[in-house]
Amino acid sequence: MTETTEYDVVVLGAGPVGENVADRTRAAGLSTAVVENELVGGECSYWACMPSKALLRPVIARADARRTPGLAAAVRGPLDTRAVLSHRDEVAAHWKDDGQVGWLESTGARFYRGHGRLAGPRRVTVTGPDGETHVLTARQAVAVCTGSRAVLPDLPGLADAKPWTSREATSADRAPGRLVVVGGGVVGVEMATAWQHLGSQVTLLVRGDRLLPRMEPFAGELVAESLREAGADVRTGTSVRSVARAGDTVTVTLDNGERIEADELLIATGRAPRTDDLGLDTVGLPQGDWLPVDDSLRVEGHPWLYAVGDVNHRALLTHQGKYQARIAGAAIAARAQGVPILETDRWGAHAATADHAAVPQVVFTDPEAAAAGLTLAEAEAAGHRVRAVDYDIASVSGAYLYAEGYRGRARMVVDLDREVVLGVTFVGPGVGELIHSATIAVAGEVPLERLWHAVPSYPTISEVWLRLLEAYRQG
């Protein structure tokens, strides 16, 4: 007999976003159930952020060492691919979630392993691995935190070619001899970087005219230059017509008729929401679509339903999803206690305003590409009167000491009417750790006249801030 269990909050999805929503609602004293069909910890822990960075960290460390006088000769050899993959396995907990389940349960949340579907307002059915069914009802809220999945384009022969997606690319147990990567976004360039340096011959095919199209143009240009120097074949303005697999060989046919043979094919062309089998139709919402939300992460027209993280399409980044989870948890708790939601409160605790203008991102290639806020093109399109200030990071003393032959570039986009920073982009070795300073400047709308008095330490790469401000003042 199926029993119905009541909770204050039911969370669908136990990735970093769902975990953080549950942690916040439990801390507020709300009974909480969490439903997960795969591994607790989600995409980030097992197939994205963590394993991908475990693959990339040795690549970047070796590249930095090779640019350091006195150390370069000691790191001329290839990476120990087996050791890198073994460490990656440890970082991904060998794709077992016992530790994360233990943490989740330590918060006081009740964990249900199985597939959860809405069955009407505030009602969720969970079908477990053994076929057992649970019915959960939520007194206050249901939070959909199911994330996104890789999208495969409609290419002739692709389904039978057994292509890699980001999951296979980050969990592979060997380096393919030849790897074709389709897509020039973050997943495409990061995995092209990792596998080229781990022993594969990579061909990167990009339909557009540059890599990393959502960043400033120079970011993609510098990353492409580095990939080519590493031996990768990088082609822009290139489209795939069809794909075929025969045994261990994949043949990719381009629009111009050229054929490229490879051992594996990685498709990295986009993401789609995991909402196609969630029972959204039972509450009047289309299945398979992104879920639009307000700044408290509540689904429009459904006061009890929240969509947090990738699933709402505001910012498909783990750190932004966790940020949203903190906002959603606070909003759910406040509404449960009858506290008015004030989007202008001192901390802005109930409004995810950072999703609009201060989103940071680091692309862990060699060189690293890091950005926060708007690009110049985005700022102009939004109607701002702006000016871009560029600086060669290699001219900063800290960069000269960081690496011989340092190559990098910085851009600061300034709102001329308010004289605040709307966006910053850094490209170069070691710039990933700089981006939080840019995020603070953008999110805090710090006036340039105050930034002038934020003195960077010498000799560090962060001195680029002083050079950007000097260049702006010299106009």
Coordinates of C-alpha atoms in Angstrom, one line a residue:
M1 CA 0.0 0.0 0.0
T2 CA 1.4 3.4 -1.0
E3 CA 1.4 5.9 1.9
T4 CA 1.4 9.7 1.7
T5 CA 4.0 11.5 3.7
E6 CA 3.8 15.2 4.4
Y7 CA 6.7 17.7 4.6
D8 CA 7.0 21.4 4.6
V9 CA 9.3 21.3 1.5
V10 CA 10.0 18.7 -1.2
V11 CA 13.2 19.2 -3.3
L12 CA 13.5 17.4 -6.6
G13 CA 17.2 17.0 -7.4
A14 CA 20.1 16.5 -5.0
G15 CA 22.9 18.2 -6.9
P16 CA 24.7 21.2 -5.3
V17 CA 21.5 23.3 -5.8
G18 CA 19.1 20.9 -4.3
E19 CA 21.5 20.2 -1.4
N20 CA 21.7 23.9 -0.6
V21 CA 18.0 24.5 -0.8
A22 CA 17.5 21.6 1.6
D23 CA 20.2 22.8 3.9
R24 CA 18.6 26.3 4.2
T25 CA 15.1 25.1 4.7
R26 CA 16.2 22.6 7.3
A27 CA 18.2 25.3 9.1
A28 CA 15.0 27.3 9.2
G29 CA 13.2 24.4 10.9
L30 CA 11.2 23.2 7.9
S31 CA 10.8 19.5 7.4
T32 CA 12.3 18.7 4.1
A33 CA 12.4 15.7 1.7
V34 CA 15.0 15.4 -1.1
V35 CA 14.4 13.2 -4.2
E36 CA 17.3 12.1 -6.5
N37 CA 17.3 9.5 -9.2
E38 CA 21.0 9.4 -9.8
L39 CA 23.9 10.4 -7.5
V40 CA 23.6 12.8 -4.6
G41 CA 26.0 15.6 -5.5
G42 CA 24.7 15.8 -9.1
E43 CA 26.4 16.7 -12.3
C44 CA 29.0 19.0 -10.8
S45 CA 30.4 16.4 -8.5
Y46 CA 30.6 13.5 -10.9
W47 CA 30.5 14.6 -14.5
A48 CA 31.3 18.4 -14.7
C49 CA 33.0 20.9 -12.4
M50 CA 35.0 18.6 -10.2
P51 CA 36.2 15.8 -12.6
S52 CA 36.9 18.3 -15.4
K53 CA 39.1 20.5 -13.2
A54 CA 40.9 17.4 -12.0
L55 CA 41.8 16.7 -15.6
L56 CA 42.7 20.3 -16.3
R57 CA 44.7 21.2 -13.2
P58 CA 47.8 19.1 -14.2
V59 CA 47.7 20.6 -17.7
I60 CA 47.7 24.2 -16.3
A61 CA 50.3 23.5 -13.7
R62 CA 52.7 22.0 -16.2
A63 CA 52.1 24.9 -18.6
D64 CA 52.9 27.3 -15.8
A65 CA 56.0 25.4 -14.9
R66 CA 57.2 25.3 -18.5
R67 CA 57.1 29.1 -18.5
T68 CA 59.2 29.4 -15.3
P69 CA 62.9 29.7 -15.7
G70 CA 64.8 27.1 -13.7
L71 CA 61.8 24.8 -13.7
A72 CA 61.0 24.4 -17.4
A73 CA 63.6 21.7 -18.1
A74 CA 62.2 19.5 -15.4
V75 CA 58.7 19.3 -16.9
R76 CA 59.5 18.7 -20.6
G77 CA 58.0 15.2 -20.6
P78 CA 54.4 14.2 -21.1
L79 CA 51.8 14.1 -18.4
D80 CA 51.3 10.8 -16.6
T81 CA 47.8 10.2 -18.0
R82 CA 47.1 7.2 -15.9
A83 CA 47.9 9.1 -12.7
V84 CA 45.8 12.1 -13.8
L85 CA 42.8 9.8 -14.5
S86 CA 43.3 8.0 -11.2
H87 CA 43.2 11.3 -9.3
R88 CA 40.2 12.3 -11.3
D89 CA 38.5 9.1 -10.1
E90 CA 39.2 10.0 -6.5
V91 CA 37.9 13.5 -7.0
A92 CA 34.7 12.0 -8.4
A93 CA 34.5 9.6 -5.4
H94 CA 34.7 6.7 -7.9
W95 CA 31.1 7.7 -8.8
K96 CA 29.7 6.6 -5.4
D97 CA 27.7 9.0 -3.3
D98 CA 27.8 7.4 0.2
G99 CA 29.6 10.5 1.6
Q100 CA 27.2 13.0 0.1
V101 CA 24.1 10.9 1.2
G102 CA 25.5 11.0 4.7
W103 CA 26.0 14.7 4.7
L104 CA 22.5 15.3 3.3
E105 CA 20.9 13.1 6.0
S106 CA 23.0 14.8 8.7
T107 CA 21.0 18.0 7.9
G108 CA 17.9 16.3 9.0
A109 CA 16.4 16.1 5.5
R110 CA 14.7 12.8 4.5
F111 CA 16.3 11.3 1.3
Y112 CA 14.3 9.4 -1.3
R113 CA 16.3 7.7 -4.0
G114 CA 14.1 7.4 -7.1
H115 CA 12.4 9.3 -9.9
G116 CA 10.2 12.1 -8.7
R117 CA 7.3 13.5 -10.6
L118 CA 4.7 16.2 -9.8
A119 CA 1.2 14.8 -9.5
G120 CA -0.7 18.0 -9.1
P121 CA -0.1 21.1 -6.9
R122 CA 2.2 20.4 -3.9
R123 CA 2.2 16.6 -4.6
V124 CA 5.1 14.5 -5.7
T125 CA 5.3 10.8 -6.5
V126 CA 8.6 9.0 -6.2
T127 CA 9.2 5.7 -7.9
G128 CA 12.2 3.9 -6.3
P129 CA 14.7 1.5 -8.0
D130 CA 12.7 -1.4 -6.7
G131 CA 9.5 -0.1 -8.1
E132 CA 8.2 1.0 -4.7
T133 CA 6.2 4.2 -4.8
H134 CA 6.0 7.0 -2.3
V135 CA 3.7 10.0 -2.4
L136 CA 4.9 13.2 -0.8
T137 CA 3.0 16.4 -0.2
A138 CA 4.5 19.8 0.5
R139 CA 2.8 22.1 2.9
Q140 CA 4.9 25.1 1.8
A141 CA 6.9 24.5 -1.4
V142 CA 8.2 22.1 -4.0
A143 CA 11.6 23.1 -5.4
V144 CA 12.6 21.8 -8.8
C145 CA 16.5 21.5 -8.9
T146 CA 16.9 18.9 -11.6
G147 CA 19.5 20.8 -13.6
S148 CA 20.3 20.4 -17.3
R149 CA 21.5 17.8 -19.7
A150 CA 23.7 17.8 -22.9
V151 CA 21.8 18.4 -26.2
L152 CA 22.6 16.3 -29.2
P153 CA 21.9 18.0 -32.5
D154 CA 19.8 16.4 -35.3
L155 CA 22.7 15.1 -37.4
P156 CA 22.4 12.2 -39.8
G157 CA 24.1 9.1 -38.2
L158 CA 24.8 10.7 -34.9
A159 CA 22.6 8.5 -32.8
D160 CA 24.4 5.3 -34.1
A161 CA 27.9 6.9 -33.7
K162 CA 27.8 6.7 -29.9
P163 CA 29.1 10.2 -29.4
W164 CA 30.5 11.5 -26.1
T165 CA 28.7 14.2 -24.2
S166 CA 30.3 16.1 -21.4
R167 CA 29.7 13.1 -19.1
E168 CA 31.8 10.7 -21.2
A169 CA 34.4 13.3 -21.8
T170 CA 35.0 13.8 -18.0
S171 CA 34.7 10.2 -17.0
A172 CA 36.6 8.4 -19.8
D173 CA 39.1 5.8 -18.6
R174 CA 41.7 6.4 -21.4
A175 CA 42.8 9.1 -23.8
P176 CA 41.5 8.4 -27.3
G177 CA 44.1 8.5 -30.0
R178 CA 42.1 10.9 -32.1
L179 CA 39.2 13.0 -30.7
V180 CA 36.9 15.3 -32.6
V181 CA 35.2 18.0 -30.5
V182 CA 32.2 19.8 -31.9
G183 CA 31.4 23.1 -30.2
G184 CA 33.5 26.1 -29.1
G185 CA 31.9 26.9 -25.8
V186 CA 33.2 26.2 -22.3
V187 CA 32.8 22.4 -22.4
G188 CA 34.3 22.2 -25.9
V189 CA 37.4 24.3 -25.2
E190 CA 38.1 22.8 -21.8
M191 CA 37.8 19.2 -22.9
A192 CA 39.9 20.0 -26.1
T193 CA 42.5 21.4 -23.8
A194 CA 42.5 18.5 -21.4
W195 CA 42.6 15.6 -23.9
Q196 CA 45.1 17.3 -26.2
H197 CA 47.6 17.5 -23.3
L198 CA 46.6 14.0 -22.0
G199 CA 47.7 12.3 -25.3
S200 CA 44.9 12.7 -27.8
Q201 CA 45.1 14.4 -31.2
V202 CA 42.2 16.8 -31.0
T203 CA 40.3 18.4 -33.8
L204 CA 38.0 21.2 -32.6
L205 CA 35.2 22.2 -35.0
V206 CA 33.3 25.4 -34.3
R207 CA 30.4 26.6 -36.4
G208 CA 30.8 30.2 -35.5
D209 CA 33.7 32.5 -36.2
R210 CA 35.4 32.2 -32.8
L211 CA 35.7 30.2 -29.6
L212 CA 34.0 31.3 -26.3
P213 CA 31.3 33.4 -28.1
R214 CA 29.8 34.7 -24.8
M215 CA 33.1 36.3 -23.8
E216 CA 35.0 39.2 -25.2
P217 CA 36.4 38.2 -28.7
F218 CA 40.0 38.3 -27.5
A219 CA 39.3 35.5 -25.0
G220 CA 38.5 33.0 -27.7
E221 CA 41.4 34.2 -29.9
L222 CA 44.0 33.6 -27.2
V223 CA 42.6 30.2 -26.2
A224 CA 42.5 29.1 -29.9
E225 CA 46.1 30.3 -30.3
S226 CA 47.2 28.2 -27.3
L227 CA 45.4 25.1 -28.5
R228 CA 47.0 25.3 -31.9
E229 CA 50.4 25.7 -30.3
A230 CA 49.7 22.5 -28.3
G231 CA 49.0 20.7 -31.6
A232 CA 45.2 20.8 -31.8
D233 CA 43.6 21.4 -35.1
V234 CA 41.1 24.3 -34.4
R235 CA 38.7 25.2 -37.2
T236 CA 36.1 28.0 -37.0
G237 CA 33.3 28.6 -39.5
T238 CA 33.0 24.8 -39.9
S239 CA 29.8 22.8 -39.8
V240 CA 29.2 19.0 -39.6
R241 CA 27.0 17.5 -42.3
S242 CA 26.9 13.9 -41.0
V243 CA 28.5 11.3 -38.8
A244 CA 29.1 7.5 -39.2
R245 CA 30.7 4.9 -37.0
A246 CA 32.3 1.7 -38.3
G247 CA 33.8 -0.4 -35.6
D248 CA 36.2 1.7 -33.6
T249 CA 36.3 4.6 -36.1
V250 CA 34.0 7.6 -36.3
T251 CA 33.9 9.5 -39.5
V252 CA 32.8 13.1 -39.4
T253 CA 31.8 14.6 -42.8
L254 CA 31.9 18.4 -43.0
D255 CA 29.7 20.7 -45.1
N256 CA 32.5 21.1 -47.6
G257 CA 32.6 17.3 -48.1
E258 CA 35.9 16.8 -46.1
R259 CA 36.0 13.7 -43.9
I260 CA 37.7 13.5 -40.6
E261 CA 38.3 10.1 -38.9
A262 CA 38.6 9.8 -35.1
D263 CA 38.4 7.3 -32.3
E264 CA 35.8 9.3 -30.4
L265 CA 33.5 12.2 -31.1
L266 CA 32.5 14.7 -28.4
I267 CA 29.4 16.8 -29.0
A268 CA 29.5 20.0 -26.9
T269 CA 26.8 22.2 -28.5
G270 CA 24.4 23.1 -25.7
R271 CA 22.2 22.2 -22.8
A272 CA 18.5 21.5 -22.2
P273 CA 16.5 21.5 -19.0
R274 CA 15.8 18.2 -17.2
T275 CA 12.1 18.9 -17.1
D276 CA 10.8 16.4 -19.8
D277 CA 9.5 13.8 -17.3
L278 CA 8.7 15.8 -14.2
G279 CA 4.9 15.8 -14.5
L280 CA 4.8 19.5 -15.1
D281 CA 1.7 19.0 -17.2
T282 CA -0.2 18.1 -14.0
V283 CA 0.2 21.7 -12.9
G284 CA -0.4 23.4 -16.2
L285 CA 3.2 23.8 -17.3
P286 CA 4.8 22.5 -20.5
Q287 CA 7.1 19.6 -20.1
G288 CA 10.7 19.8 -21.4
D289 CA 10.9 23.6 -21.2
W290 CA 12.9 26.0 -19.0
L291 CA 11.0 27.3 -16.0
P292 CA 10.8 31.1 -15.9
V293 CA 11.0 32.5 -12.3
D294 CA 11.0 35.8 -10.4
D295 CA 14.0 36.9 -8.4
S296 CA 12.9 34.8 -5.4
L297 CA 13.1 31.8 -7.8
R298 CA 9.4 31.2 -7.7
V299 CA 7.7 30.0 -10.9
E300 CA 5.4 32.5 -12.4
G301 CA 1.8 31.8 -11.5
H302 CA 2.6 29.0 -9.0
P303 CA 3.2 30.5 -5.5
W304 CA 4.2 27.1 -4.1
L305 CA 6.6 26.0 -6.9
Y306 CA 10.3 27.1 -7.2
A307 CA 12.8 26.4 -10.0
V308 CA 16.4 26.8 -8.9
G309 CA 19.7 26.4 -10.8
D310 CA 20.1 25.5 -14.4
V311 CA 16.5 24.5 -14.8
N312 CA 15.4 28.2 -14.9
H313 CA 18.0 29.2 -17.5
R314 CA 19.1 32.3 -15.7
A315 CA 22.8 31.3 -15.4
L316 CA 23.9 27.8 -16.1
L317 CA 26.8 27.8 -13.6
T318 CA 27.1 25.8 -10.4
H319 CA 28.1 28.7 -8.3
Q320 CA 25.2 30.8 -9.5
G321 CA 22.9 27.8 -8.8
K322 CA 24.1 27.6 -5.3
Y323 CA 23.6 31.3 -4.9
Q324 CA 20.1 30.9 -6.1
A325 CA 19.6 28.0 -3.7
R326 CA 20.5 30.3 -0.8
I327 CA 18.0 32.9 -2.0
A328 CA 15.2 30.3 -2.6
G329 CA 15.7 28.7 0.8
A330 CA 15.5 32.0 2.5
A331 CA 12.4 33.0 0.5
I332 CA 10.6 29.7 1.2
A333 CA 11.4 30.0 5.0
A334 CA 10.3 33.6 5.1
R335 CA 7.0 32.9 3.4
A336 CA 6.4 29.9 5.6
Q337 CA 6.7 32.2 8.6
G338 CA 4.5 34.8 7.0
V339 CA 7.3 37.3 6.7
P340 CA 6.9 39.7 3.7
I341 CA 9.5 39.3 1.0
L342 CA 11.3 42.6 0.6
E343 CA 13.5 42.6 -2.5
T344 CA 15.1 45.8 -1.2
D345 CA 16.1 44.5 2.3
R346 CA 19.6 45.2 3.6
W347 CA 21.1 42.0 2.5
G348 CA 18.9 41.4 -0.5
A349 CA 18.4 37.9 1.0
H350 CA 15.3 37.1 -1.0
A351 CA 16.2 38.3 -4.5
A352 CA 18.7 36.8 -6.9
T353 CA 19.9 40.1 -8.4
A354 CA 23.4 38.9 -9.2
D355 CA 21.9 36.8 -12.0
H356 CA 21.2 39.9 -14.0
A357 CA 24.5 41.8 -14.1
A358 CA 27.3 40.3 -12.0
V359 CA 27.7 36.7 -13.1
P360 CA 31.3 35.5 -12.8
Q361 CA 32.8 32.6 -14.8
V362 CA 36.2 31.0 -15.2
V363 CA 37.2 28.8 -18.2
F364 CA 40.0 26.6 -17.1
T365 CA 42.0 26.5 -20.3
D366 CA 45.6 27.5 -20.9
P367 CA 45.5 30.5 -20.7
E368 CA 42.6 30.8 -18.3
A369 CA 39.7 33.1 -19.3
A370 CA 37.7 34.8 -16.6
A371 CA 34.9 37.3 -16.8
A372 CA 32.3 39.0 -14.6
G373 CA 29.4 41.2 -15.7
L374 CA 28.7 42.4 -19.2
T375 CA 30.9 42.3 -22.3
L376 CA 31.2 45.5 -24.3
A377 CA 28.7 44.2 -26.9
E378 CA 26.2 43.2 -24.2
A379 CA 26.5 46.6 -22.4
E380 CA 26.0 48.5 -25.7
A381 CA 23.0 46.3 -26.6
A382 CA 21.5 47.0 -23.2
G383 CA 21.6 50.8 -24.0
H384 CA 24.5 51.8 -21.7
R385 CA 26.8 54.6 -22.7
V386 CA 30.1 52.8 -22.2
R387 CA 33.8 52.8 -22.8
A388 CA 36.1 49.7 -22.9
V389 CA 39.6 50.0 -21.5
D390 CA 42.1 47.4 -22.5
Y391 CA 45.5 46.5 -21.1
D392 CA 48.2 44.0 -21.9
I393 CA 48.6 42.0 -18.7
A394 CA 52.1 41.0 -19.7
S395 CA 53.2 44.6 -19.0
V396 CA 52.4 44.1 -15.3
S397 CA 55.4 43.2 -13.1
G398 CA 53.6 40.4 -11.4
A399 CA 52.8 38.8 -14.7
Y400 CA 56.5 39.0 -15.8
L401 CA 57.5 37.2 -12.6
Y402 CA 54.6 34.7 -12.9
A403 CA 55.7 33.3 -16.3
E404 CA 58.3 34.0 -18.9
G405 CA 56.7 35.0 -22.1
Y406 CA 53.4 35.8 -20.4
R407 CA 50.5 36.4 -22.8
G408 CA 47.3 37.9 -21.5
R409 CA 44.8 40.8 -21.8
A410 CA 42.4 42.6 -19.6
R411 CA 39.3 44.6 -20.5
M412 CA 37.2 46.8 -18.2
V413 CA 33.8 48.1 -19.4
V414 CA 32.8 51.3 -17.8
D415 CA 29.4 53.0 -17.6
L416 CA 30.3 56.5 -18.5
D417 CA 27.2 58.1 -16.9
R418 CA 27.7 56.5 -13.5
E419 CA 31.4 55.8 -13.7
V420 CA 31.1 52.3 -12.4
V421 CA 32.3 49.0 -13.8
L422 CA 29.8 47.0 -15.8
G423 CA 32.1 44.1 -16.8
V424 CA 35.6 42.8 -16.6
T425 CA 37.4 40.1 -18.6
F426 CA 40.9 38.7 -17.9
V427 CA 42.7 36.2 -20.1
G428 CA 46.1 34.8 -19.1
P429 CA 47.8 32.4 -16.8
G430 CA 46.6 32.6 -13.2
V431 CA 43.8 35.1 -13.8
G432 CA 41.0 32.8 -12.4
E433 CA 41.8 34.0 -8.9
L434 CA 41.4 37.6 -10.0
I435 CA 37.8 37.4 -11.0
H436 CA 36.3 37.7 -7.6
S437 CA 37.7 41.2 -7.3
A438 CA 36.0 42.0 -10.6
T439 CA 32.7 40.5 -9.3
I440 CA 32.9 42.7 -6.2
A441 CA 33.5 45.8 -8.3
V442 CA 30.5 45.0 -10.6
A443 CA 28.0 43.7 -8.0
G444 CA 28.9 46.5 -5.6
E445 CA 28.7 49.1 -8.3
V446 CA 31.9 50.6 -6.7
P447 CA 32.6 54.1 -8.1
L448 CA 35.9 54.3 -10.0
E449 CA 36.9 57.1 -7.7
R450 CA 36.8 54.6 -4.8
L451 CA 38.4 51.8 -6.8
W452 CA 41.3 54.1 -7.3
H453 CA 42.0 53.8 -3.6
A454 CA 41.9 50.0 -3.6
V455 CA 45.6 49.5 -3.8
P456 CA 46.8 46.2 -5.4
S457 CA 49.8 44.4 -3.9
Y458 CA 53.1 44.6 -5.7
P459 CA 54.3 42.5 -7.5
T460 CA 51.1 40.6 -8.3
I461 CA 49.0 40.2 -11.5
S462 CA 46.3 42.1 -9.7
E463 CA 48.2 45.3 -10.4
V464 CA 46.4 45.2 -13.7
W465 CA 43.6 46.9 -11.9
L466 CA 45.7 50.0 -11.3
R467 CA 46.8 50.0 -15.0
L468 CA 43.2 49.8 -16.2
L469 CA 42.2 52.7 -13.9
E470 CA 45.1 54.7 -15.1
A471 CA 44.3 54.1 -18.7
Y472 CA 40.7 55.2 -18.0
R473 CA 41.7 58.4 -16.3
Q474 CA 44.1 59.2 -19.2
G475 CA 41.1 58.9 -21.4

